[in-house]
Amino acid sequence: MAIHGLSESLYPKKPAHFNLESLIRPNILALHPYRCARDDYSEGILLDANENSLGHSIQPPKTARTELDEIEGLDLHRYPSPSHEPIKSKIAHIRNLPGPAHVFLGVGSDEVIDLLIRIIVKPGGEEKILITPPTYGMYSVCAQINDVGVVKVPLELESTHGEGGESGRFSLRVDKVKEAIDADPLIKIIFLCSPGNPTGTTIALSSVKQVLDYENFKGVVVVDEAYIDFANPSASATSLVTEYANLCVAQTLSKSFGLAAIRLGIAIAHPALVHVLNNAKAPYNISTPTAYLALRALSPESLDLKHNKITILNASREKLLQSFSTIPALGIPIGSNEANFIMVPVLDKNGKKDTDRAQAVYRTLAEEKGIVVRFRGKEVGCEACLRVTVGTEEENERLVEKLKEILAD
């Protein structure tokens, strides 16, 4: 079996007795890796990766000349703490948890996702995870890497009709999830993304509780809340953690905290599950510079700054939605817009969703106008859609201007 995406010229030729393809697990050879936002474009106005466009929310100390001065003063020649209890305690406090025993730290949410699959789901394809497309692509990628099966129960689009076609809020079909569980008792993890990526829609806690309470499901429900701070705080499943030992809530400092570069993910769960995660992780998975910056980001002053930036971004999201409504070739945005991005379909001359035109607009924006958004038009429920991160006021204005130019043709 060929190695997906590798040029024949790069296959190893020495020693003659060594064959890399036969050594690698077949599911890894066949893997189509998750395509991140920077695979195609890395320059210009970057509105494709749902980063915090207003920058990080760390308030610099009055005594330091620069952030680098502080970091250079750390014990970088020593291995970092394996536990980082001060960070966990601060997270427990701001998320209203009983204590740090409920908190696990990973290298981004992706390590949390991968580690949960590795500790719970047996490789071989018989045991499975359940996902609800359209959803975050790394669930399926991690499943394939770990050689576990994937069951798909699509979200349902509660349709509304208007000029620009059909739109609405995505919702979880709990009855369909239960049917899938009954049909396959080897489902071990259910991944629910809330607010969803790319749907921008929160899943009702009542629906989450129905799945958690379903006696036929013996596994763990993972609610991925990477974007929760842009939504109503009452939508967070962290309020259920002390009640349900079969719940794990994944969060991150990448989005609302504006710290995508430091790679700090969080799992909030029953202390028993957190303990197993700690047993299975790499010994020093969180670096000292990352821990330092995370602690600074969790200070009262930085949390105030973060809150102010969320307020600005949410207001900018509403303004951008209004601007999109003035462009005839854009349809009604998909989802309920509870994150820091918008999913909007591109229409043809007759007002129908046009996937080819959406892809062309994506390329033209990036290659000719210097503005990078994300094409999502071939995913379930996202026909002809572009996913647009809310940028700064100037970036949003330039985006709208260039969209009007391109779509005027």
C-alpha atoms as one frame of an Amber mdcrd trajectory, in Angstrom:
protein
   0.000   0.000   0.000   1.322   3.440  -0.901   1.965   6.120   1.688  -0.759
   8.724   1.190   0.593  12.015  -0.137   4.243  10.947  -0.396   6.049  11.440
  -3.714   7.601   8.259  -5.119  10.958  10.036  -5.230  10.919  10.294  -1.438
  10.411   6.601  -0.682  13.430   5.100   1.142  15.712   2.950  -1.010  18.360
   1.858   1.492  18.932  -0.602   3.034  17.447  -2.966   0.481  15.886  -5.241
   3.095  13.875  -2.405   4.669  10.308  -1.662   3.516   8.666   1.214   5.320
   5.225   0.553   3.843   5.110  -2.942   5.302   6.175  -1.643   8.706   3.509
   1.056   9.095   0.001   0.034  10.148  -2.332  -0.045   7.086  -4.775   2.416
   8.649  -1.925   4.943   8.980  -0.794   4.416   5.374  -4.326   5.137   4.180
  -4.747   8.128   6.458  -5.861  11.411   4.924  -4.407  13.781   7.532  -6.366
  16.671   8.963  -5.753  19.726   6.817  -5.049  22.686   9.048  -5.715  26.280
   8.115  -2.067  27.002   7.315  -1.610  24.147   4.826  -2.727  26.344   1.921
  -2.034  29.957   2.887   0.019  31.597   5.654   0.107  35.271   4.672  -2.440
  38.039   4.268  -5.550  38.778   6.300  -6.018  35.401   7.995  -9.706  34.770
   8.685  -9.605  30.999   8.285  -8.455  29.389  11.549 -10.863  30.865  14.132
  -7.992  32.434  16.058  -8.655  35.442  18.259  -8.138  38.252  15.774  -7.650
  40.819  18.528  -4.544  39.061  19.853  -3.751  37.463  23.197  -5.201  38.718
  26.467  -2.106  38.664  28.666  -1.497  41.846  30.618   2.295  42.393  30.831
   3.702  42.932  34.325   4.705  46.492  35.112   8.170  45.378  36.197   9.145
  43.490  33.036  10.590  45.202  30.010   9.339  42.497  27.660   7.707  39.074
  27.815  11.010  37.608  26.671  12.784  39.025  29.717  10.410  37.078  31.936
  10.659  33.822  29.981  14.445  33.955  29.813  14.462  34.126  33.601  12.673
  30.775  33.931  14.515  27.534  34.716  14.565  26.427  31.101  17.408  24.003
  31.770  15.113  21.982  34.053  12.265  19.700  33.041   8.889  21.339  33.644
   6.422  20.343  36.299   4.552  17.145  35.368   1.364  18.374  37.056   1.135
  22.217  36.955  -1.210  22.387  39.925  -1.379  26.231  40.004  -2.806  26.282
  36.464  -5.316  23.556  37.281  -6.402  25.402  40.419  -7.022  28.611  38.495
  -8.989  26.767  35.801 -11.033  24.993  38.476 -11.814  28.368  40.019 -12.918
  30.148  36.856 -14.969  27.131  35.678 -16.642  26.661  39.097 -15.206  23.198
  39.743 -14.655  21.644  43.183 -10.887  21.576  42.688  -7.885  20.854  40.456
  -8.453  17.080  40.585 -11.115  17.649  37.924  -8.627  19.223  35.471  -6.215
  17.631  32.988  -3.810  19.644  30.804  -2.794  18.588  27.308  -0.842  19.886
  24.337  -3.876  21.522  22.801  -7.307  19.890  22.706  -5.937  17.551  20.056
  -3.823  15.720  22.647  -6.901  15.415  24.856  -8.907  13.913  21.970  -6.155
  11.500  20.963  -5.386  10.417  24.515  -9.043   9.746  25.309  -9.309   7.488
  22.272  -6.089   5.685  23.152  -7.078   4.955  26.755 -10.705   3.984  26.087
 -11.089   2.473  22.610  -9.353  -0.768  21.693  -7.568  -0.712  18.289  -8.675
  -3.086  15.567 -11.810  -1.435  14.223 -14.426  -3.294  16.245 -14.673  -0.697
  19.001 -15.770   2.739  17.799 -16.317   6.403  18.446 -19.476   8.268  17.435
 -19.335  11.714  15.820 -22.041  14.111  14.642 -21.094  15.696  11.291 -20.562
  18.391  10.301 -17.970  18.497  13.058 -14.297  18.922  13.895 -12.176  16.786
  11.585  -9.619  15.637  14.154 -12.050  13.176  15.758 -12.008  11.029  12.630
  -8.285  11.522  12.053  -7.425  10.406  15.593  -9.776   7.450  15.230  -8.040
   6.301  12.063  -4.568   6.774  13.536  -5.591   4.642  16.500  -7.307   2.079
  14.256 -10.777   2.445  15.741 -14.106   2.622  13.936 -16.269   5.713  13.407
 -20.067   5.861  13.561 -21.660   8.998  12.116 -24.964  10.484  13.263 -25.398
  13.776  11.350 -26.723  16.831  13.123 -30.152  17.923  11.962 -30.574  21.343
  10.420 -33.760  22.859  11.799 -34.691  24.668   8.634 -35.886  28.195   8.172
 -36.576  29.689   4.778 -35.879  33.122   3.461 -34.190  35.094   0.732 -30.924
  33.343   0.024 -32.285  29.869   0.612 -32.566  27.572   3.585 -30.743  27.990
   6.858 -31.246  27.343  10.540 -29.872  25.931  13.742 -28.178  22.545  13.954
 -29.472  20.216  16.659 -28.493  16.835  18.027 -30.885  14.005  17.179 -30.779
  12.176  20.497 -33.138   9.486  19.179 -30.717   8.765  16.320 -27.775   8.645
  18.734 -29.657   6.135  20.885 -30.480   4.070  17.804 -26.786   3.985  16.892
 -25.859   2.934  20.429 -28.459   0.159  20.402 -27.238  -1.034  17.011 -23.586
  -1.049  18.072 -22.782  -1.610  21.776 -19.056  -1.267  20.962 -19.321   2.541
  20.709 -17.026   3.738  23.499 -16.851   7.531  23.054 -19.355  10.059  21.733
 -17.844  13.367  20.577 -20.162  16.386  20.682 -18.748  19.729  19.521 -20.517
  22.658  21.237 -20.405  25.330  19.902 -19.825  23.252  16.822 -17.001  23.634
  14.354 -18.035  24.478  11.663 -21.689  24.894  12.735 -21.204  27.616  15.362
 -24.136  26.109  17.274 -24.295  24.971  20.893 -25.894  21.641  21.754 -28.633
  21.944  24.368 -27.586  20.641  27.772 -30.883  18.785  27.940 -29.782  16.771
  24.896 -26.350  16.102  26.418 -28.021  14.866  29.626 -30.269  12.496  27.679
 -27.222  10.826  26.183 -25.402  10.734  29.526 -28.451   9.172  31.180 -29.006
   6.519  28.501 -28.426   3.222  30.263 -27.489   1.317  27.115 -24.450   3.557
  26.577 -21.549   2.388  28.724 -18.933   4.807  27.371 -17.880   8.441  27.771
 -19.445  11.559  26.262 -16.877  14.195  25.294 -18.255  17.724  24.848 -15.701
  19.813  22.953 -16.117  23.429  24.079 -13.253  25.158  22.292 -15.530  28.135
  21.486 -17.721  28.161  24.596 -16.621  31.618  25.786 -18.185  33.193  22.691
 -21.570  31.656  23.572 -23.901  31.948  26.554 -21.942  30.706  29.608 -24.976
  28.705  30.732 -24.494  26.471  27.679 -21.308  24.939  29.132 -21.432  21.273
  30.102 -18.925  21.910  32.913 -21.953  22.376  35.156 -22.668  18.646  34.722
 -19.201  17.281  35.482 -19.764  16.713  39.205 -23.011  14.895  38.426 -21.811
  12.610  35.620 -18.644  10.502  35.781 -19.202   9.548  32.120 -18.706  13.144
  30.939 -15.508  14.856  29.791 -15.491  18.514  28.706 -12.629  19.612  26.433
 -11.595  23.272  26.406  -8.585  25.282  25.230  -6.683  28.554  25.602  -6.409
  28.813  21.799  -9.615  30.683  20.991 -11.115  33.136  23.495  -7.782  33.523
  25.332  -6.001  34.230  22.026  -3.183  31.790  22.815  -3.278  29.344  19.916
   0.521  29.328  19.688   1.196  28.009  23.202  -0.855  24.796  22.677  -2.654
  24.321  25.964  -5.741  22.136  25.998  -7.917  21.194  28.942 -10.016  18.197
  29.910 -12.541  18.678  32.704 -13.892  15.429  34.103 -14.369  13.208  37.138
 -11.084  12.888  39.084 -10.908   9.175  38.248 -10.830   9.827  34.496  -8.401
  12.718  34.982  -6.145  10.374  36.952  -6.093   7.840  34.105  -5.291  10.586
  31.608  -2.406  11.731  33.791  -1.135   8.159  34.014  -1.126   7.823  30.215
   0.266  11.203  29.130   3.896  11.970  28.338   5.813  12.841  31.537   6.427
  16.538  30.763   3.816  17.339  28.157   3.308  21.002  29.119   6.455  23.126
  28.686   7.635  25.704  31.195   7.108  28.695  28.800   3.600  27.441  28.028
   2.819  27.071  31.742   4.186  30.543  32.472   2.060  32.178  29.792  -1.013
  30.176  30.800  -0.730  31.343  34.411  -0.417  34.925  33.239  -3.474  34.506
  31.034  -5.468  33.248  34.029  -4.681  36.273  36.209  -7.625  38.560  37.127
  -6.252  41.387  34.969  -5.822  39.134  31.934  -9.281  37.591  32.404 -10.775
  41.101  32.352  -8.927  41.824  29.108 -10.105  38.517  27.640 -13.715  39.340
  28.538 -13.439  42.758  26.863 -12.076  41.212  23.670 -14.866  38.617  23.595
 -17.397  41.448  23.862 -15.745  43.249  20.938 -15.563  40.104  18.786 -19.186
  39.160  19.440 -20.304  42.667  18.492 -18.129  42.482  15.357 -19.721  39.131
  14.507 -23.169  40.722  14.534 -21.950  43.624  12.393 -20.341  41.194   9.927
 -23.586  39.202   9.717 -25.398  42.415   8.867 -22.832  43.261   6.178 -23.138
  39.784   4.628 -26.903  40.266   4.384 -26.300  43.169   1.972 -24.444  40.938
  -0.521 -27.005  39.228  -2.793 -24.667  36.380  -3.746 -24.350  35.266  -0.120
 -27.092  33.148   1.395 -28.440  33.004   4.921 -25.622  32.026   7.313 -25.703
  28.413   8.446 -25.976  27.630  12.172 -26.731  29.953  15.052 -23.460  31.928
  15.193 -22.375  31.281  18.769 -18.628  31.173  18.078 -16.037  33.591  16.660
 -16.776  32.656  13.057 -19.605  32.649  10.531 -20.564  29.960   8.024 -22.125
  31.470   4.936 -23.143  29.852   1.613 -22.232  31.297  -1.785 -25.069  31.436
  -4.326 -25.204  31.305  -8.106 -26.998  33.801 -10.358 -30.307  32.058  -9.628
 -29.936  32.182  -5.868 -28.994  28.508  -5.509 -26.070  27.288  -3.424 -23.041
  26.914  -5.695 -20.129  24.864  -4.334 -17.882  25.502  -7.347 -18.399  29.240
  -7.055 -17.708  29.100  -3.324 -14.411  27.351  -3.952 -13.500  29.895  -6.622
 -14.287  32.771  -4.248 -12.087  31.140  -1.589  -9.163  30.904  -4.032  -9.632
  34.411  -5.402  -9.799  35.950  -1.925  -6.572  34.240  -0.907  -4.528  34.469
  -4.084  -5.611  37.837  -5.449  -7.000  39.810  -2.509  -4.760  38.642   0.331
  -7.646  37.446   2.521  -7.770  33.840   3.721 -11.060  32.247   4.758 -11.876
  28.516   4.949 -13.765  26.535   2.307 -16.181  24.069   3.929 -18.567  23.591
   1.019 -18.297  19.822   0.663 -19.124  18.856   4.251 -22.463  17.454   5.369
 -24.936  20.296   5.843 -22.446  22.923   4.633 -23.074  22.972   0.896 -21.249
  25.858  -0.838 -20.171  27.372   2.495 -17.229  29.533   3.451 -16.257  29.676
   7.124 -15.110  33.173   8.038 -13.340  34.009  11.286 -14.388  37.337  12.778
 -11.426  39.656  12.311 -10.546  43.135  13.480 -12.853  45.944  12.370 -10.454
  46.864   9.553 -10.078  43.237   8.420 -13.838  42.703   8.370 -14.400  45.861
   6.331 -11.775  44.820   3.799 -13.283  41.336   3.556 -16.762  42.709   2.840
 -15.342  45.127   0.260 -13.483  42.353  -1.595 -16.405  39.930  -1.419 -18.618
  42.547  -3.051 -16.026  43.011  -5.812 -15.654  39.282  -6.512 -19.360  38.448
  -6.313 -20.442  41.389  -8.466 -19.387  39.470 -11.586
